[in-house]
PDB file of C-alpha atoms in Angstrom:
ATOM      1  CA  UNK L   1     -62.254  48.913  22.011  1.00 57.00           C
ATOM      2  CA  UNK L   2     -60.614  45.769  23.296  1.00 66.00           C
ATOM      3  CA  UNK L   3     -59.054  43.015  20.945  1.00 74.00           C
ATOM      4  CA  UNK L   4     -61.728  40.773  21.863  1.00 77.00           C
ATOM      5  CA  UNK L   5     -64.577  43.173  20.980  1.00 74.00           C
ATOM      6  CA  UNK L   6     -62.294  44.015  17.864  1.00 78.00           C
ATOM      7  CA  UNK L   7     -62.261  40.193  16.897  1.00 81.00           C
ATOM      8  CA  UNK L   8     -66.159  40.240  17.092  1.00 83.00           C
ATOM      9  CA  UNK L   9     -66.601  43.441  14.998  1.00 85.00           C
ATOM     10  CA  UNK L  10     -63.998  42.135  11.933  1.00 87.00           C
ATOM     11  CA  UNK L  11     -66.394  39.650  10.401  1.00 88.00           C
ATOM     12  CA  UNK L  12     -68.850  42.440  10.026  1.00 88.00           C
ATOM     13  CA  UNK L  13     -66.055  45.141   8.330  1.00 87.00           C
ATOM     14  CA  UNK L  14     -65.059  42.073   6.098  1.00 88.00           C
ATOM     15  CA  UNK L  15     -68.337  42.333   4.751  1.00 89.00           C
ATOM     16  CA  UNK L  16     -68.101  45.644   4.218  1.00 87.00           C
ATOM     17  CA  UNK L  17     -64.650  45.321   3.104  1.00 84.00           C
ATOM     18  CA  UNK L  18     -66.383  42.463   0.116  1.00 86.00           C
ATOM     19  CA  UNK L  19     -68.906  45.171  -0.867  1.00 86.00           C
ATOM     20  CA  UNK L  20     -66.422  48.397  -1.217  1.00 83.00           C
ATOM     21  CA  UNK L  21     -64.111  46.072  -3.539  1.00 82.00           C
ATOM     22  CA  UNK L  22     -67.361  44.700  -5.611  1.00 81.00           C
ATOM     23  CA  UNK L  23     -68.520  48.292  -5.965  1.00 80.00           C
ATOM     24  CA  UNK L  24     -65.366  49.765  -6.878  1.00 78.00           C
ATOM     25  CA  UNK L  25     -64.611  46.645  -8.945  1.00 77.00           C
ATOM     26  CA  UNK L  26     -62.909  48.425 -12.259  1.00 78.00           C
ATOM     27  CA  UNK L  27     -60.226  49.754  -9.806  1.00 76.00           C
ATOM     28  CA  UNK L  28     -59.492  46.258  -8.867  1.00 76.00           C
ATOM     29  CA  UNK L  29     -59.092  45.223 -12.263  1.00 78.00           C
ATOM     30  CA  UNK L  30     -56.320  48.381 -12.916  1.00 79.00           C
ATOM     31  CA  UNK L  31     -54.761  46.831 -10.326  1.00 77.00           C
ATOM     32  CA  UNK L  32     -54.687  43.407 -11.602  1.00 78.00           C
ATOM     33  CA  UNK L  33     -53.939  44.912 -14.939  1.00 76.00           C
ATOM     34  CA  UNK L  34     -50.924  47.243 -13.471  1.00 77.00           C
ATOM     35  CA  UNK L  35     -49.227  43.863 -11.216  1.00 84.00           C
ATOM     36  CA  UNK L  36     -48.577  41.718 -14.878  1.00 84.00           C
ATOM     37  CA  UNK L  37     -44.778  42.238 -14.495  1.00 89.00           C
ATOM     38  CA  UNK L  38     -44.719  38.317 -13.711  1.00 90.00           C
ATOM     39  CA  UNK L  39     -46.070  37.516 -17.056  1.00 91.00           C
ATOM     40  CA  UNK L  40     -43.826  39.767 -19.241  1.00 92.00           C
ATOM     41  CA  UNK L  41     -40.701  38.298 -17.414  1.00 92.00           C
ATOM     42  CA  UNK L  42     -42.241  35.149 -17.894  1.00 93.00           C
ATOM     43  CA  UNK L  43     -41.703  35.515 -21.810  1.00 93.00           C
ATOM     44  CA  UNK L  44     -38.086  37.633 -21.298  1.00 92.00           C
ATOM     45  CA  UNK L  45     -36.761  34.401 -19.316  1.00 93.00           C
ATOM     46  CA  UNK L  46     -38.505  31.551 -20.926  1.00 93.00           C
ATOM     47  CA  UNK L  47     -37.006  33.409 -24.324  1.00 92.00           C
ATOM     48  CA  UNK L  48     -33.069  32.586 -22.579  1.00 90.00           C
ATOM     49  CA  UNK L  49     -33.722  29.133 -21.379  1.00 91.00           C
ATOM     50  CA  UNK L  50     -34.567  27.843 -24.508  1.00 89.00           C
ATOM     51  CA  UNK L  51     -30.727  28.266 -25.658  1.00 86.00           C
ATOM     52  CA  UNK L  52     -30.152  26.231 -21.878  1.00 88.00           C
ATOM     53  CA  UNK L  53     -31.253  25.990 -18.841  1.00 89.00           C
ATOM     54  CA  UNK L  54     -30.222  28.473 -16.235  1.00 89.00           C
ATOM     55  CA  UNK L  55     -29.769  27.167 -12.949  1.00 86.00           C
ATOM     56  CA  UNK L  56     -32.355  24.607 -12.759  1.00 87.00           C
ATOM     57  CA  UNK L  57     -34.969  26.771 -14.437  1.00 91.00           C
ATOM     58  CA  UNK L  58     -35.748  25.192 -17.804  1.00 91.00           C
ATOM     59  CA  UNK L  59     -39.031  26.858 -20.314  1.00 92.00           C
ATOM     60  CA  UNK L  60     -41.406  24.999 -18.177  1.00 91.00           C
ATOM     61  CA  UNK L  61     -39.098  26.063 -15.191  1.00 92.00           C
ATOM     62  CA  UNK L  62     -39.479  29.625 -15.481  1.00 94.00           C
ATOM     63  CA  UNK L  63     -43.324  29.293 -16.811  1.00 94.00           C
ATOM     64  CA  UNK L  64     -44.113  27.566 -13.477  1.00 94.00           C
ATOM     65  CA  UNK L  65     -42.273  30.128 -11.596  1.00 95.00           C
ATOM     66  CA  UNK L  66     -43.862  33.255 -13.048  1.00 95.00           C
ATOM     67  CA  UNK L  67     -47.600  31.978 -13.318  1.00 95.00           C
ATOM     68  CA  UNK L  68     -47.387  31.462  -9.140  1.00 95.00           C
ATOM     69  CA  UNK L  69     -45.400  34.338  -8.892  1.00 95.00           C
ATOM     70  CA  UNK L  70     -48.285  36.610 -10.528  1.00 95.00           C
ATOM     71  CA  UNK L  71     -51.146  34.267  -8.149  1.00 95.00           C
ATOM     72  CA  UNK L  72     -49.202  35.081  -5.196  1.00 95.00           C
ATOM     73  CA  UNK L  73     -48.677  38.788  -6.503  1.00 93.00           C
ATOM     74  CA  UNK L  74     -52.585  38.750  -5.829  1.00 92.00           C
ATOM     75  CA  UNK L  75     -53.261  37.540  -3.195  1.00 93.00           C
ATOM     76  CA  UNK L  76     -50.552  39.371  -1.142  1.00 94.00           C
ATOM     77  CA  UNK L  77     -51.062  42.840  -1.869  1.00 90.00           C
ATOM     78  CA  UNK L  78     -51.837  45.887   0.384  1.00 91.00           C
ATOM     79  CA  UNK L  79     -52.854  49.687  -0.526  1.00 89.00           C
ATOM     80  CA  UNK L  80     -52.794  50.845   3.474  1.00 93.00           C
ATOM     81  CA  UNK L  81     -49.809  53.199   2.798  1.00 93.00           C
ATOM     82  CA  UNK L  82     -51.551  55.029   0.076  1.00 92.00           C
ATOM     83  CA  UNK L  83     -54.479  54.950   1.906  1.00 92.00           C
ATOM     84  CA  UNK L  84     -53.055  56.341   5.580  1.00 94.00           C
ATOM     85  CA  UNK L  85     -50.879  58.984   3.175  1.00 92.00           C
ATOM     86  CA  UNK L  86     -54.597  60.431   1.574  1.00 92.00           C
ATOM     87  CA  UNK L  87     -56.888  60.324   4.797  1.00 93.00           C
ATOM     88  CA  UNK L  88     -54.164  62.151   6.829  1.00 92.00           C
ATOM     89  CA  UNK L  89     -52.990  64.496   4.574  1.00 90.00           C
ATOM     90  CA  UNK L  90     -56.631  65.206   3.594  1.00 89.00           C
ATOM     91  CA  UNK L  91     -58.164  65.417   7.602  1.00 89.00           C
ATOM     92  CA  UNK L  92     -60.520  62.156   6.559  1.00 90.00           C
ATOM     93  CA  UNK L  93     -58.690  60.145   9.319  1.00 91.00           C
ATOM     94  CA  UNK L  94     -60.550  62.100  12.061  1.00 90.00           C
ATOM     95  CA  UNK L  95     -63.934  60.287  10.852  1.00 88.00           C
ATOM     96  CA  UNK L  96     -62.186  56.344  11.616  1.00 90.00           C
ATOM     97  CA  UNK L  97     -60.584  57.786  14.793  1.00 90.00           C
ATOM     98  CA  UNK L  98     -63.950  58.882  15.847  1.00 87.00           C
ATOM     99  CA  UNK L  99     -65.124  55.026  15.784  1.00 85.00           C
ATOM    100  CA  UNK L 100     -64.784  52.882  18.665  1.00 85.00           C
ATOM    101  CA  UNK L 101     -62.203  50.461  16.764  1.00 87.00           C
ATOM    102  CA  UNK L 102     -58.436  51.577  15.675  1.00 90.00           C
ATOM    103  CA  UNK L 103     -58.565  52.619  11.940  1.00 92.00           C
ATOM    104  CA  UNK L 104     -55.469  49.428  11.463  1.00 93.00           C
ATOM    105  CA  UNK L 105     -58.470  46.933  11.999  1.00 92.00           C
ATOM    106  CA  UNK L 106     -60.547  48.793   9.409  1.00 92.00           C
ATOM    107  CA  UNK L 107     -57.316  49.009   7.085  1.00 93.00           C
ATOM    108  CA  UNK L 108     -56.575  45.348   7.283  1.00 94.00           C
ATOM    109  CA  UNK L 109     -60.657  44.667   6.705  1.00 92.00           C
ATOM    110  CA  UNK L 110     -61.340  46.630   3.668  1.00 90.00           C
ATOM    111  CA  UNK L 111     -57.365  44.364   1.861  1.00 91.00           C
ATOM    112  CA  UNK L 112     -58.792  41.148   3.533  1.00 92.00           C
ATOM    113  CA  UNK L 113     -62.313  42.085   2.077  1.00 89.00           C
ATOM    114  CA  UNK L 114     -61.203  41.945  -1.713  1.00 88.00           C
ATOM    115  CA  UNK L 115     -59.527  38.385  -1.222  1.00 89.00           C
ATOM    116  CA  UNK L 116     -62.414  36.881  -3.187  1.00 89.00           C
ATOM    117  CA  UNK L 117     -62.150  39.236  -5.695  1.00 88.00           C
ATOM    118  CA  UNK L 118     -58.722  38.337  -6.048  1.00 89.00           C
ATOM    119  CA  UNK L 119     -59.712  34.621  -6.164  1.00 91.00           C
ATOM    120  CA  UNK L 120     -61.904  35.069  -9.062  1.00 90.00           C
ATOM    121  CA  UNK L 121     -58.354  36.533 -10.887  1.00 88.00           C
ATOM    122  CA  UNK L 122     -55.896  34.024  -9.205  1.00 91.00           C
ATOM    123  CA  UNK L 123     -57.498  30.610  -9.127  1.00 93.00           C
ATOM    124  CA  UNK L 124     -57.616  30.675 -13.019  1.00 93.00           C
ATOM    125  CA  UNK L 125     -53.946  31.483 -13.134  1.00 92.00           C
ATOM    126  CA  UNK L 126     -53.492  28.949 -10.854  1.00 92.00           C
ATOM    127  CA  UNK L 127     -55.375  26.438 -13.442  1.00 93.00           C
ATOM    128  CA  UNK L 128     -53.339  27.252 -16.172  1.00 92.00           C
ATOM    129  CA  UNK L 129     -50.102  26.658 -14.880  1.00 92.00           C
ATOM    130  CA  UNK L 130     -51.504  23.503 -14.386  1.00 92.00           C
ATOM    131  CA  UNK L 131     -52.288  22.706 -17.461  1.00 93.00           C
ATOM    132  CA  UNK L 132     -49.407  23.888 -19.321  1.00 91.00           C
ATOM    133  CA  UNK L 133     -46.465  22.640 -16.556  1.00 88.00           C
ATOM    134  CA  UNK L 134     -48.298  19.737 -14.594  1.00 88.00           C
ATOM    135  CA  UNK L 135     -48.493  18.918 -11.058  1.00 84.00           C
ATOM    136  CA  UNK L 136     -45.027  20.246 -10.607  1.00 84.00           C
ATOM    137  CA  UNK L 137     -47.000  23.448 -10.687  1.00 88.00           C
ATOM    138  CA  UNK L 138     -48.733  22.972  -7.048  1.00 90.00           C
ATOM    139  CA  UNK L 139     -47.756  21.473  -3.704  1.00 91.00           C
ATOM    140  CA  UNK L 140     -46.647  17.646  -4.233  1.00 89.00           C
ATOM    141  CA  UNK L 141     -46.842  17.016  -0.521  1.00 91.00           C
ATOM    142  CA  UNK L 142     -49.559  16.881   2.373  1.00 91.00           C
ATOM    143  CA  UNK L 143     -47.512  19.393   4.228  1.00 93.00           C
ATOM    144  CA  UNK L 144     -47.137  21.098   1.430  1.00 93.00           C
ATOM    145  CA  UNK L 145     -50.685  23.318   1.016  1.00 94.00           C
ATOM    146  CA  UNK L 146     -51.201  23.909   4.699  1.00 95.00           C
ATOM    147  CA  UNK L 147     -47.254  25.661   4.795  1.00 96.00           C
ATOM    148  CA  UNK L 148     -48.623  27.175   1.497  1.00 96.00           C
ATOM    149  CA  UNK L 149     -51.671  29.117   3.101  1.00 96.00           C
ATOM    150  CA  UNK L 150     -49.549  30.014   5.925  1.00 96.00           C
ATOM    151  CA  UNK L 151     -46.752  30.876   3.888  1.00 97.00           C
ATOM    152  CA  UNK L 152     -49.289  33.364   1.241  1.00 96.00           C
ATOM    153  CA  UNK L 153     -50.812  34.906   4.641  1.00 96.00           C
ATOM    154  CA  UNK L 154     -47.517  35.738   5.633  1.00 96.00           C
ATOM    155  CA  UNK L 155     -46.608  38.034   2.875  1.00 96.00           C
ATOM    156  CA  UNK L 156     -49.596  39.577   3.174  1.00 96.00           C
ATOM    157  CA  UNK L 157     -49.082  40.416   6.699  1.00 97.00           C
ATOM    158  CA  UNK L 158     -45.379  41.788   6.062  1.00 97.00           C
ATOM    159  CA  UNK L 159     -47.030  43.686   2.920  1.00 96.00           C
ATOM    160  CA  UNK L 160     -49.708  45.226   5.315  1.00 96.00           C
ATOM    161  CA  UNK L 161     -47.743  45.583   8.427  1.00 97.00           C
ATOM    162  CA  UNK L 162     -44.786  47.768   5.606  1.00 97.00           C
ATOM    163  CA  UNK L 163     -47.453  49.666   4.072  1.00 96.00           C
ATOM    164  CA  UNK L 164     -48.965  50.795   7.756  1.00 96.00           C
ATOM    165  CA  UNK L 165     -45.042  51.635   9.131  1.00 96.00           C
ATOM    166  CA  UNK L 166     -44.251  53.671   5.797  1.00 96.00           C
ATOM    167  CA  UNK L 167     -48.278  55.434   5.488  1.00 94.00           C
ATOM    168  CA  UNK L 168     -47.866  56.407   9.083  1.00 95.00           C
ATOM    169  CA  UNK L 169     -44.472  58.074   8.396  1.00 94.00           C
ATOM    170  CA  UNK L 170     -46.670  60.763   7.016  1.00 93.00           C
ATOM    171  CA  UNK L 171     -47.672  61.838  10.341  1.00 92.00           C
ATOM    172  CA  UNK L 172     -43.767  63.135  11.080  1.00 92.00           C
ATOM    173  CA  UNK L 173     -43.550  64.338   7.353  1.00 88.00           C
ATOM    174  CA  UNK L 174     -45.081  66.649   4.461  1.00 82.00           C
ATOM    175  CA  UNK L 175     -45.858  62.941   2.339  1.00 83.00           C
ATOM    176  CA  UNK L 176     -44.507  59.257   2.750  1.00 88.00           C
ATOM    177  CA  UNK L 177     -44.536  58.514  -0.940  1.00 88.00           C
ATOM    178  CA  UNK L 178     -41.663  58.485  -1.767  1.00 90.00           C
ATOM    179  CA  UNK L 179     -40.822  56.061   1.119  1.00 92.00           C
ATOM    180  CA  UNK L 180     -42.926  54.129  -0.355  1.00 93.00           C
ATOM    181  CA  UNK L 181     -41.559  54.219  -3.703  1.00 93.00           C
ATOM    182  CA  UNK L 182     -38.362  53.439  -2.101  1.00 94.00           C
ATOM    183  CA  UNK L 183     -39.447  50.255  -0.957  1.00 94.00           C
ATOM    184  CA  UNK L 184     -41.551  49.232  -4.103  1.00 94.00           C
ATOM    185  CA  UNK L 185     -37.817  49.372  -5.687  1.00 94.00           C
ATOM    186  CA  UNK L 186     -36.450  47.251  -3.419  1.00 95.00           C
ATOM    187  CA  UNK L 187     -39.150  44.582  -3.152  1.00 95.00           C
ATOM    188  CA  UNK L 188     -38.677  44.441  -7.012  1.00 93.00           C
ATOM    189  CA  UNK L 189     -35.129  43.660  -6.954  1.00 92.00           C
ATOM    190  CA  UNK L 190     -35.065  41.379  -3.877  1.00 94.00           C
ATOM    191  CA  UNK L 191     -38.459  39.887  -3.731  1.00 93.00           C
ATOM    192  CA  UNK L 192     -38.141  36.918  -6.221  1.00 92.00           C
ATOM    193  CA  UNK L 193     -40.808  39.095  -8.180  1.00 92.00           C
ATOM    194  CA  UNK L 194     -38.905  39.568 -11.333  1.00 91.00           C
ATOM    195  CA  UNK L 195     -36.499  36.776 -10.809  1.00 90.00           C
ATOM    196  CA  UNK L 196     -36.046  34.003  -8.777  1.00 93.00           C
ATOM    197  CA  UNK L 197     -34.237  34.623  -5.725  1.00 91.00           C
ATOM    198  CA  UNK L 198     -31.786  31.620  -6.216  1.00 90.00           C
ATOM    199  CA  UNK L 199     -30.086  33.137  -9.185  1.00 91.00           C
ATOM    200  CA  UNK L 200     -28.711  36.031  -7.320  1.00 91.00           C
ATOM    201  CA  UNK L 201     -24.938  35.455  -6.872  1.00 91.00           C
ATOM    202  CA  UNK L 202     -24.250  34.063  -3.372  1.00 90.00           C
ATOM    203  CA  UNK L 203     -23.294  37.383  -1.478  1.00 90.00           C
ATOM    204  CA  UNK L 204     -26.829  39.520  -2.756  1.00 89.00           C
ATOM    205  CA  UNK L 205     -28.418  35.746  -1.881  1.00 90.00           C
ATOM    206  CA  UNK L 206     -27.439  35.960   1.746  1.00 91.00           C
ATOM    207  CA  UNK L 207     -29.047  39.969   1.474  1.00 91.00           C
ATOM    208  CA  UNK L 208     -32.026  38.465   0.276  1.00 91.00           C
ATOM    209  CA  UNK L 209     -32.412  35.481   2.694  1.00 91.00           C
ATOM    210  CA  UNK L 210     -32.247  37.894   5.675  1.00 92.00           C
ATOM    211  CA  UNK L 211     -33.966  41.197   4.163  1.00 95.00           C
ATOM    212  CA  UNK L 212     -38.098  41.298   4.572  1.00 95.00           C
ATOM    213  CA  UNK L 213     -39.152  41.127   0.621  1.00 95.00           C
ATOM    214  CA  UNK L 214     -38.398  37.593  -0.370  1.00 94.00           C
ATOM    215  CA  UNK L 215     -40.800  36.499   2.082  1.00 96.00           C
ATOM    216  CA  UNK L 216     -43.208  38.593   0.267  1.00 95.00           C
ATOM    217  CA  UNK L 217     -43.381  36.702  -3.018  1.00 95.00           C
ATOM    218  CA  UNK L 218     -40.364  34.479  -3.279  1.00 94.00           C
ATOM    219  CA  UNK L 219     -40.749  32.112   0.142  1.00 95.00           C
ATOM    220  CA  UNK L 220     -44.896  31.151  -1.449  1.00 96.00           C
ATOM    221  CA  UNK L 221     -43.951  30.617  -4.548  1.00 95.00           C
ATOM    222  CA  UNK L 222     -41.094  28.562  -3.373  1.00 95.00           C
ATOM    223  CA  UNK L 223     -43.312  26.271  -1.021  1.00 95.00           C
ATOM    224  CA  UNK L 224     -45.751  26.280  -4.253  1.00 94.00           C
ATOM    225  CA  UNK L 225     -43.201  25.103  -7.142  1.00 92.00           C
ATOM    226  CA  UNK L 226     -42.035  22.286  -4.427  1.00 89.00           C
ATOM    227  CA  UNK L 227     -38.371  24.422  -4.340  1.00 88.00           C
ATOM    228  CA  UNK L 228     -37.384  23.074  -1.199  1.00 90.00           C
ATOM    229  CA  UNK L 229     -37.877  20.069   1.131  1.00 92.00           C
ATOM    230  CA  UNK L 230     -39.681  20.745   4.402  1.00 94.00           C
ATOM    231  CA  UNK L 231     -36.841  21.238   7.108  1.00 95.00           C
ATOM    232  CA  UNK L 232     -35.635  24.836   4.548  1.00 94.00           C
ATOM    233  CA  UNK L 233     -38.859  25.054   4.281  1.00 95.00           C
ATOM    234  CA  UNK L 234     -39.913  25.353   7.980  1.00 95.00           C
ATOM    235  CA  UNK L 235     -36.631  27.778   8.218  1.00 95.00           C
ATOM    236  CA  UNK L 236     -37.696  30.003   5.552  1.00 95.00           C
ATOM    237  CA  UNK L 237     -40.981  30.063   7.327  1.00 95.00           C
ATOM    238  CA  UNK L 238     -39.893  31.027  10.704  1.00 96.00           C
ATOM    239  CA  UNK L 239     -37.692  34.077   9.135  1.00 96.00           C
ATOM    240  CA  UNK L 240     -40.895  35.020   7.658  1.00 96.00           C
ATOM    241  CA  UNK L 241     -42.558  35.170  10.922  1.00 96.00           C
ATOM    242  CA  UNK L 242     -40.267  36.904  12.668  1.00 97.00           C
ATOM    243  CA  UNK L 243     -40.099  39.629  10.191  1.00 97.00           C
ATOM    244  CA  UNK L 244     -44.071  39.557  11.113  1.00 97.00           C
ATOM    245  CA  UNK L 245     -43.331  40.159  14.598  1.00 97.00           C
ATOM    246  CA  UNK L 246     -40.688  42.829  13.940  1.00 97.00           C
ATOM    247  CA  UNK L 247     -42.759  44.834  11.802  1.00 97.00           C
ATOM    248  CA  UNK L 248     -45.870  44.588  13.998  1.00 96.00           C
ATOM    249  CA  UNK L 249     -44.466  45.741  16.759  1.00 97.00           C
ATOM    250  CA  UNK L 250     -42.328  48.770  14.913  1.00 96.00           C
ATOM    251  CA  UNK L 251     -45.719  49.517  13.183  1.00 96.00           C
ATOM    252  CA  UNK L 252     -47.436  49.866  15.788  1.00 95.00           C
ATOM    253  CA  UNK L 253     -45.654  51.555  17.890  1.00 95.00           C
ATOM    254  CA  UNK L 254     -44.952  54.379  15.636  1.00 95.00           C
ATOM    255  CA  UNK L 255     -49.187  54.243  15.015  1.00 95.00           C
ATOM    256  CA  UNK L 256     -49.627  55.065  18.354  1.00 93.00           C
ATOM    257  CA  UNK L 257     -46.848  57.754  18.165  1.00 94.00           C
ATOM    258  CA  UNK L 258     -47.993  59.184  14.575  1.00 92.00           C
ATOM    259  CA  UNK L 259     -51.685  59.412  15.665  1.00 91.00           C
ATOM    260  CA  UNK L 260     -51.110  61.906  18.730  1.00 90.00           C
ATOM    261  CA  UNK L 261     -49.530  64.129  16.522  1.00 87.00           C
ATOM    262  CA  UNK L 262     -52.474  64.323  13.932  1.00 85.00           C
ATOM    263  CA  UNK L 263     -54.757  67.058  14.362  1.00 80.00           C
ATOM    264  CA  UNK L 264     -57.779  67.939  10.976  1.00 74.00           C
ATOM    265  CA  UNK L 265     -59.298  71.416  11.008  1.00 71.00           C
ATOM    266  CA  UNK L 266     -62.376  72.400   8.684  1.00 63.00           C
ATOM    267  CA  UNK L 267     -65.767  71.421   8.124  1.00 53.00           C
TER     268      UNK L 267
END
């Protein structure tokens, strides 16, 4: 199927997308349940800056920082790599590569799909920090929400576009779950998602700047919490992108090599 046929046929697995994560709905809430790490570092660091500040994170600070860290911990996630490591080590990828659309579209349909879901978890978050750390806690600028959208969409796609390069490693392999866990490590330590980035001493600050994880969590809830004036802003942003680019095309690419090696037997 062409991209432009593709394009006309995602609206439609959106849908579908909507009604798998409304059926399947006490799943979603596990998963909300299981991605609270935000909150309980929330309390650890809030606990230390009440002797002083550290860095320029104050109480309020660090409960500004965690509350958009756990929003944007919603609305970026992807499951493709669990999902790719099932359906080929089970055969059940033969039924999407039997449709007339490539099983990434379907992938990137049923994580889009759940976005309102997520909303209905994340905009009340949202709220709260709010109320308990003021505007401070959202965009201050008219720039600001538009590079915030961008910036949230962004770590999903490098979330999606790492879960699809590391699933698809199962094709050359018994299992790529423990690639997987691999990574999950690593996005915890450089991603911003138990910390902020900025308090990392200088040298594993430079790692972090040019590594694909803090433009996971850390670059939107940067451009959320006002962190940094549009021009680093814009820079941050185009590092994010072109770790888009890099990992689309390596995904892909290794798709396309991964599938011809698949083969299902059975009935």
């Amino acid at each position: 199927m062409s991209l432009r046929n593709a394009a006309r046929a995602f609206p439609t697995m959106l849908r579908i997308g909507f009604s798998e994560a409304l059926a399947y709905r006490a799943e979603l809430l596990i998963w909300v349940v299981s991605t609270t790490m935000p909150l309980i570092m929330m309390a650890l660091w809030t606990a230390v800056a009440r002797e002083a500040p550290v860095g320029r994170y104050g109480t309020q600070g660090f409960v500004g920082y965690f509350l958009a860290t756990f929003v944007v911990r919603q609305l970026t996630g992807s499951w493709a790599a669990w999902q790719i490591n099932f359906e080929v080590r089970q055969g059940t990828l033969a039924m999407r590569l039997l449709r007339p659309i490539s099983p990434l579209w379907a992938y990137a349909a049923e994580n889009l799909g759940a976005m309102p879901m997520r909303l209905l978890v994340a905009v009340p978050v949202a709220l709260l920090s709010v109320a308990a750390v003021g505007r401070e806690a959202v965009p201050q600028t008219a720039w600001g929400w538009p590079v915030l959208v961008l910036a949230i969409f962004g770590g999903w796609l490098i979330t999606f576009l790492a879960n699809v390069a590391i699933g698809t490693m199962v094709f050359f392999m018994e299992s790529s779950q423990k690639l997987m866990d691999v990574w999950l490590v690593l996005f915890f330590v450089f991603s911003g998602y138990m910390y902020p980035v900025e308090l990392f001493p200088p040298l594993l600050r430079t790692a972090a700047d040019w590594l694909p994880f803090r433009y996971q969590i850390g670059l939107p809830v940067e451009v959320m919490t006002g962190a940094h004036g549009l021009a680093e802003t814009l820079g941050l942003l185009g590092r994010q992108w072109l770790w888009i680019l890099v990992l689309a095309v390596f995904s892909f690419t290794l798709w396309r090599r991964g599938v011809r090696r698949f083969a299902a037997y059975g009935g």
